[in-house]
PDB file of C-alpha atoms in Angstrom:
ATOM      1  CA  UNK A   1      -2.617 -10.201  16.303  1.00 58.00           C
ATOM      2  CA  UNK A   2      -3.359  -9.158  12.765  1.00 72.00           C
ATOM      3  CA  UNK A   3      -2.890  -5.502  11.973  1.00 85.00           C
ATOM      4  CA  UNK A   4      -6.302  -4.059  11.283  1.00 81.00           C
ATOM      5  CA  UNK A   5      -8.026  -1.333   9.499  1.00 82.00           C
ATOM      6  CA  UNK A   6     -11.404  -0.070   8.610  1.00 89.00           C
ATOM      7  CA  UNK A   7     -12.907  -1.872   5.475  1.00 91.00           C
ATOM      8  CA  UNK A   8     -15.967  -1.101   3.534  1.00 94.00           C
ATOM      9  CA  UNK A   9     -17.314  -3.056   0.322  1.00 97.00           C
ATOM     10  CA  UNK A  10     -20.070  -3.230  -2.136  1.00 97.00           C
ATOM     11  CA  UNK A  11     -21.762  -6.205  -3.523  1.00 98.00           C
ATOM     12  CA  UNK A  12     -24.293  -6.248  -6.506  1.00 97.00           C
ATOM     13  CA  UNK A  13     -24.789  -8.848  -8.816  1.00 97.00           C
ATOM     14  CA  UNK A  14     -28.121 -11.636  -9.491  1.00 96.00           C
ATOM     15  CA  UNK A  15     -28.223 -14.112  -6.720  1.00 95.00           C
ATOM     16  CA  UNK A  16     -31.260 -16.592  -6.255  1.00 94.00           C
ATOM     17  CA  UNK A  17     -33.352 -16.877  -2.438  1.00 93.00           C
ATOM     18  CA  UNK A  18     -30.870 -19.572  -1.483  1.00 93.00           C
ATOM     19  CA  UNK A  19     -27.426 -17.757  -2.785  1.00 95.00           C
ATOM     20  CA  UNK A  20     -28.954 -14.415  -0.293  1.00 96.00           C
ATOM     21  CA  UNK A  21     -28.863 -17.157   2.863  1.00 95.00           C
ATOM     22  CA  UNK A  22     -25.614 -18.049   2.190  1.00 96.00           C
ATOM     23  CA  UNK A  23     -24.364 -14.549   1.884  1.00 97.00           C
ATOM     24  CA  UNK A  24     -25.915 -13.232   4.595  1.00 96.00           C
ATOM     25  CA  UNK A  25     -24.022 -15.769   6.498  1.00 96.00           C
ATOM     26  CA  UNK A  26     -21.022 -14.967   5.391  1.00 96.00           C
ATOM     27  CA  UNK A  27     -21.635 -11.133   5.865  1.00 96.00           C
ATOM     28  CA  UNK A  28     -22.889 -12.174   9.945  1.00 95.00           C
ATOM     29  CA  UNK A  29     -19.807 -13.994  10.321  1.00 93.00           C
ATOM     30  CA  UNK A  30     -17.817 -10.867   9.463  1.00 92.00           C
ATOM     31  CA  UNK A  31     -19.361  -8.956  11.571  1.00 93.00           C
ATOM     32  CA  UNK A  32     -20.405  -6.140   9.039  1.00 95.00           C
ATOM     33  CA  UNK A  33     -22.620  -3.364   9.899  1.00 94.00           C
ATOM     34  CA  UNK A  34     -25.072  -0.993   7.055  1.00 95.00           C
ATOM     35  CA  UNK A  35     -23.340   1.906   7.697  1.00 94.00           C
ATOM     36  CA  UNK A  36     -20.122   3.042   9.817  1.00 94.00           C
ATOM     37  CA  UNK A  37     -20.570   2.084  13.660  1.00 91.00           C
ATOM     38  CA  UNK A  38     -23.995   1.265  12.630  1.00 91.00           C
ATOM     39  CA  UNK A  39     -25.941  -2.671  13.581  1.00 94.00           C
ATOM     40  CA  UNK A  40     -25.171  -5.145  11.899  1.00 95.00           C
ATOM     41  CA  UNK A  41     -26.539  -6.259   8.510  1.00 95.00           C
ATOM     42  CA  UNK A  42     -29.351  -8.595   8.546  1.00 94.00           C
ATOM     43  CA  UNK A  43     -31.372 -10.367   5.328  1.00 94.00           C
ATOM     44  CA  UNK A  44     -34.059  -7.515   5.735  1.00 92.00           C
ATOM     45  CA  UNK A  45     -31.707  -4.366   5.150  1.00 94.00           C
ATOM     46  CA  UNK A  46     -31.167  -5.211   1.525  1.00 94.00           C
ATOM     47  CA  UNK A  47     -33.031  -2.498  -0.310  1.00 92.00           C
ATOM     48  CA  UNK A  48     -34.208  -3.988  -3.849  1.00 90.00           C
ATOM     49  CA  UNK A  49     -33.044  -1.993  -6.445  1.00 93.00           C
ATOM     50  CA  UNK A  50     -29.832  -0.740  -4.754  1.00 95.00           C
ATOM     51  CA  UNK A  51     -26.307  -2.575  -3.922  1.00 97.00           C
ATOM     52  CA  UNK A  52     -25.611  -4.173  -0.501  1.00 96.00           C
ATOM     53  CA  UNK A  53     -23.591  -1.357   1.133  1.00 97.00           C
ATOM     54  CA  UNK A  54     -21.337  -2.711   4.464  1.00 97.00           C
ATOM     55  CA  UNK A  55     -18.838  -1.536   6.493  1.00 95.00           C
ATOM     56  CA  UNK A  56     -16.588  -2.185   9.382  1.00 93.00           C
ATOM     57  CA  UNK A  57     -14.060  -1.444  11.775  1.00 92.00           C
ATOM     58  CA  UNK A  58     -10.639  -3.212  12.846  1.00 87.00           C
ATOM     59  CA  UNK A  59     -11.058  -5.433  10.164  1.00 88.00           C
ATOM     60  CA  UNK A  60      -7.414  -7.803   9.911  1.00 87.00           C
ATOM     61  CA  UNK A  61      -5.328  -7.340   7.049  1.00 80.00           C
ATOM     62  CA  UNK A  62      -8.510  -4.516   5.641  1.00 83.00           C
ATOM     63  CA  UNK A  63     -10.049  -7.394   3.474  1.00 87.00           C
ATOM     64  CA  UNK A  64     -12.939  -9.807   3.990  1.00 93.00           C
ATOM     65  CA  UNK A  65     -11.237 -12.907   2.656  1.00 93.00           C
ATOM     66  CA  UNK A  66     -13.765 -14.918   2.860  1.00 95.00           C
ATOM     67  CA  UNK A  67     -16.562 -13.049   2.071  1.00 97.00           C
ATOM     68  CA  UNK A  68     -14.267 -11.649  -1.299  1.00 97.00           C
ATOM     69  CA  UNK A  69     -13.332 -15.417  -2.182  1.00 96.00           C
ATOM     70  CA  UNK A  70     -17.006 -16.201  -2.494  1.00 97.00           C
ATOM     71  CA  UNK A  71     -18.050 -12.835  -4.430  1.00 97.00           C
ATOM     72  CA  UNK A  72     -15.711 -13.985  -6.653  1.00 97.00           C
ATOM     73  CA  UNK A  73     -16.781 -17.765  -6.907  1.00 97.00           C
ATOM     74  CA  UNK A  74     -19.949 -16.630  -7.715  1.00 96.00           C
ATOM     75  CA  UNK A  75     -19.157 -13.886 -10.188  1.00 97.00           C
ATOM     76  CA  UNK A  76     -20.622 -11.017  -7.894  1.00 98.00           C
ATOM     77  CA  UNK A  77     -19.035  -8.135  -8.933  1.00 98.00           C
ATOM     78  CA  UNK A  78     -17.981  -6.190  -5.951  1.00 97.00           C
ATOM     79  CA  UNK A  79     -16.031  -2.910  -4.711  1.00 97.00           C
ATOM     80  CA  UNK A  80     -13.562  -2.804  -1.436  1.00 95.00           C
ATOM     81  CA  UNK A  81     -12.075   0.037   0.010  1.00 93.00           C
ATOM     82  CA  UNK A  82      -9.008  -0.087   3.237  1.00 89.00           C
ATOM     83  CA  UNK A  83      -7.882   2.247   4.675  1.00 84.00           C
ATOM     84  CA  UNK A  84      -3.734   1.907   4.878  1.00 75.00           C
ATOM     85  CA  UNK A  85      -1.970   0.692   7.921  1.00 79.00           C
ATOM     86  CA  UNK A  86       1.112   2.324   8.683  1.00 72.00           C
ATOM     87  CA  UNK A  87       4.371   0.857   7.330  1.00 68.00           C
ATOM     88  CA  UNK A  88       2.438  -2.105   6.201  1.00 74.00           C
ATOM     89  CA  UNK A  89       0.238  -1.125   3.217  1.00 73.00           C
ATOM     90  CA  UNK A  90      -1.611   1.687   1.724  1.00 77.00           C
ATOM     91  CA  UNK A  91      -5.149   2.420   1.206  1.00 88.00           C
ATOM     92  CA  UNK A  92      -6.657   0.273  -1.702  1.00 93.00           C
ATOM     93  CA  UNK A  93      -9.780  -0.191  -3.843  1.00 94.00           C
ATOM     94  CA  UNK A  94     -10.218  -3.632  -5.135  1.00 95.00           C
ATOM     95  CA  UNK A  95     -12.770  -4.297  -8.215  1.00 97.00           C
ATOM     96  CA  UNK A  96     -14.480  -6.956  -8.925  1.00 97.00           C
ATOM     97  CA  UNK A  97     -16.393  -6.759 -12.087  1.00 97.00           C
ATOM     98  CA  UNK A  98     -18.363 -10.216 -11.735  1.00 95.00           C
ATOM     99  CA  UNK A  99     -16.113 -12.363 -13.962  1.00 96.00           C
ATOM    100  CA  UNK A 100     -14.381 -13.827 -10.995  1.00 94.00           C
ATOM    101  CA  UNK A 101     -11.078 -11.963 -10.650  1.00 96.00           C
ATOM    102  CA  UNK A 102     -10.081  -8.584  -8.778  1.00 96.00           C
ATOM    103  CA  UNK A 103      -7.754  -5.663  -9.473  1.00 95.00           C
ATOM    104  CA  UNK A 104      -6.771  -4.079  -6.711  1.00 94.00           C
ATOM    105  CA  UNK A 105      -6.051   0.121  -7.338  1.00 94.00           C
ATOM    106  CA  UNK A 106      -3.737   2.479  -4.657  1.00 91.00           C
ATOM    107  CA  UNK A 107      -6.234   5.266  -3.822  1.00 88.00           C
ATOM    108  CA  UNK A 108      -5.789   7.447  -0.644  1.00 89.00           C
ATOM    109  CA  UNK A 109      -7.609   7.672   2.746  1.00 87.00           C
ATOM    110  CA  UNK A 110     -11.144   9.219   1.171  1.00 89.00           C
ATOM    111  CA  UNK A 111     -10.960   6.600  -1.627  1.00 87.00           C
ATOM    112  CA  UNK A 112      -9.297   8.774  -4.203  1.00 92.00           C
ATOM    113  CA  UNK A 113      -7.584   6.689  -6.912  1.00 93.00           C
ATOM    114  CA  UNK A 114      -3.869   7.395  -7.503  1.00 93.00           C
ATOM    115  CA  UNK A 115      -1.074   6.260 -10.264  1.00 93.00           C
ATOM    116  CA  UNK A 116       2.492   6.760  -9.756  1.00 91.00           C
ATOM    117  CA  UNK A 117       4.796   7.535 -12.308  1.00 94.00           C
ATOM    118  CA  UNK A 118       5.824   3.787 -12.587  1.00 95.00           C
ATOM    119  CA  UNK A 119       2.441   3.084 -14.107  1.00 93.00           C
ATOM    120  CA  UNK A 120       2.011   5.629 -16.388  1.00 95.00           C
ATOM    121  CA  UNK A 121       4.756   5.478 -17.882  1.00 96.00           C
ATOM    122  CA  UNK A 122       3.905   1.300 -18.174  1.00 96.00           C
ATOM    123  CA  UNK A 123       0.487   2.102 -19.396  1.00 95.00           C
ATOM    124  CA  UNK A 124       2.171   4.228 -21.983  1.00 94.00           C
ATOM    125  CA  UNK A 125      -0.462   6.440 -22.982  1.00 95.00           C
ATOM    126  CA  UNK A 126      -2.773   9.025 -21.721  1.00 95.00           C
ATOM    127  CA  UNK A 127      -5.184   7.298 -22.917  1.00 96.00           C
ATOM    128  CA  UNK A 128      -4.230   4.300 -21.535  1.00 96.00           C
ATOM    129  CA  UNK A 129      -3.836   6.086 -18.294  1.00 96.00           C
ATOM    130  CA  UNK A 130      -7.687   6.937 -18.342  1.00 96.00           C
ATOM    131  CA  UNK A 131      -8.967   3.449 -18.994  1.00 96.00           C
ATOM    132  CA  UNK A 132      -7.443   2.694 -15.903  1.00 95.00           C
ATOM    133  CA  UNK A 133      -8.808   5.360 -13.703  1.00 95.00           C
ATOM    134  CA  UNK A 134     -12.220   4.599 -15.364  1.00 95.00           C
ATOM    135  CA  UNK A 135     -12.272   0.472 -14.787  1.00 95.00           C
ATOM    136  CA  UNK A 136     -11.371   1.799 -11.045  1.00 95.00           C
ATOM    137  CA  UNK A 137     -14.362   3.553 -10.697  1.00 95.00           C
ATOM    138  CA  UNK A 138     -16.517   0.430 -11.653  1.00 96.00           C
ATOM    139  CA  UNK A 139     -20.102   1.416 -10.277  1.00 96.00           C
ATOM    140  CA  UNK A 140     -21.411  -1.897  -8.449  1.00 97.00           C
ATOM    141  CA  UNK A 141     -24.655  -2.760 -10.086  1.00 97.00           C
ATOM    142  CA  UNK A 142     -27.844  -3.164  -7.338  1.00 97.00           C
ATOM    143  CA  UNK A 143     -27.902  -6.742  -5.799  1.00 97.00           C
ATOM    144  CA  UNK A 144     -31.025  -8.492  -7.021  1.00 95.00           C
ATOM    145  CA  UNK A 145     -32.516 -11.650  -5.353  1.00 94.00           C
ATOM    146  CA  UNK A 146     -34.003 -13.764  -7.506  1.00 91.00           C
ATOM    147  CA  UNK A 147     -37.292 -15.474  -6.071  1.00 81.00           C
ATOM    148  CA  UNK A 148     -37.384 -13.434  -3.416  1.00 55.00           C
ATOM    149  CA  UNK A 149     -40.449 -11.611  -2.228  1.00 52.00           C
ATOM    150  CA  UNK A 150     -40.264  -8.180  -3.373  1.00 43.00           C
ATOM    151  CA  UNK A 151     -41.672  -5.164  -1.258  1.00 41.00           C
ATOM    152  CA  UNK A 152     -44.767  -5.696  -3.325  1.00 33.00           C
ATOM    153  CA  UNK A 153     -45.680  -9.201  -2.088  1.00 38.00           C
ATOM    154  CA  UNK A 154     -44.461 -10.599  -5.671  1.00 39.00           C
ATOM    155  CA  UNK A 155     -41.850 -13.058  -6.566  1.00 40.00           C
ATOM    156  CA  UNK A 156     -38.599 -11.945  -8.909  1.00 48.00           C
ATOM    157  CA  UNK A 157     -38.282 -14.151 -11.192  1.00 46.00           C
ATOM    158  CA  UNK A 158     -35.686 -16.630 -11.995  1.00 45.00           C
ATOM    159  CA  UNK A 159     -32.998 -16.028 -14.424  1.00 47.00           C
ATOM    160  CA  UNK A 160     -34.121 -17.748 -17.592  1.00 46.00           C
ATOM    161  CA  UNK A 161     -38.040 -18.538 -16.331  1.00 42.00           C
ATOM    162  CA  UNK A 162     -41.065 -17.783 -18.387  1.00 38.00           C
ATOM    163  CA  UNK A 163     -43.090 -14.922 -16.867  1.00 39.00           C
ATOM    164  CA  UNK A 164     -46.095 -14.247 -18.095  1.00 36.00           C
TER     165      UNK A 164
END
């Protein structure tokens, strides 16, 4: 049996009506819940305007691999946070910034980002130093779903269409 953690991550990004199904799949087959020990996500707890916001418990290995490997396919940029499992790994953030890669960051239990002396002194500069802790504390942009009926009864529309 995996070793397993509590998880939490947060998705923004442009997806269109189609791209939402296939995440909320993915997100269902994770099991993820809106909020800690809370039910479990479905299509209508997406709030326009704001990020998708999900968390879970005993989650193996503290990542959602598959769920994370299609963020990144489709260039959604995304924030993780583990907690650390004892004598196996630490507590991490992982940033995705939507150009399909991740950096992973060693924070502590409440999601505080930490450097060690090792990576100072590789960054080199103080300023250098505060780049870093900066691209760690990427804000997630709100998720918006293209074609989608809004609250309002409209559509969003697509990337690239002609609204007028």
């Amino acid at each position: 049996m995996a070793d397993r953690v509590s998880a939490s991550i947060t998705i923004g990004g442009t997806l269109d009506a189609a791209g939402f199904d296939d995440l909320a799949e993915i997100i269902a087959s994770e099991g993820l819940a809106i909020e800690w020990d809370g039910e479990p996500f479905e299509p209508h707890h997406h709030v326009a305007g704001e990020p998708l916001k999900l968390f879970a418990h005993e989650v193996a290995g503290g990542s959602f691999d598959d769920l994370e490997a299609w963020c990144l396919a489709q260039q959604l940029p995304f924030v993780r946070w583990c907690g650390g499992y004892s004598g196996q790994w630490g507590p991490e953030r992982v940033v995705a910034v939507g150009d399909g890669s991740a950096i992973s960051y060693l924070v502590t239990e409440d999601d505080e980002v930490v450097i060690g002396r090792a990576n100072i002194e590789a960054l080199g500069s103080l300023e250098a130093v505060l780049a870093h802790l900066a691209a760690a504390d990427f804000s997630v942009p709100p998720l918006v779903v293209c074609g989608a009926s809004t609250a309002l009864g409209e559509l969003a529309p697509l990337e690239g269409a002609h609204v007028e």
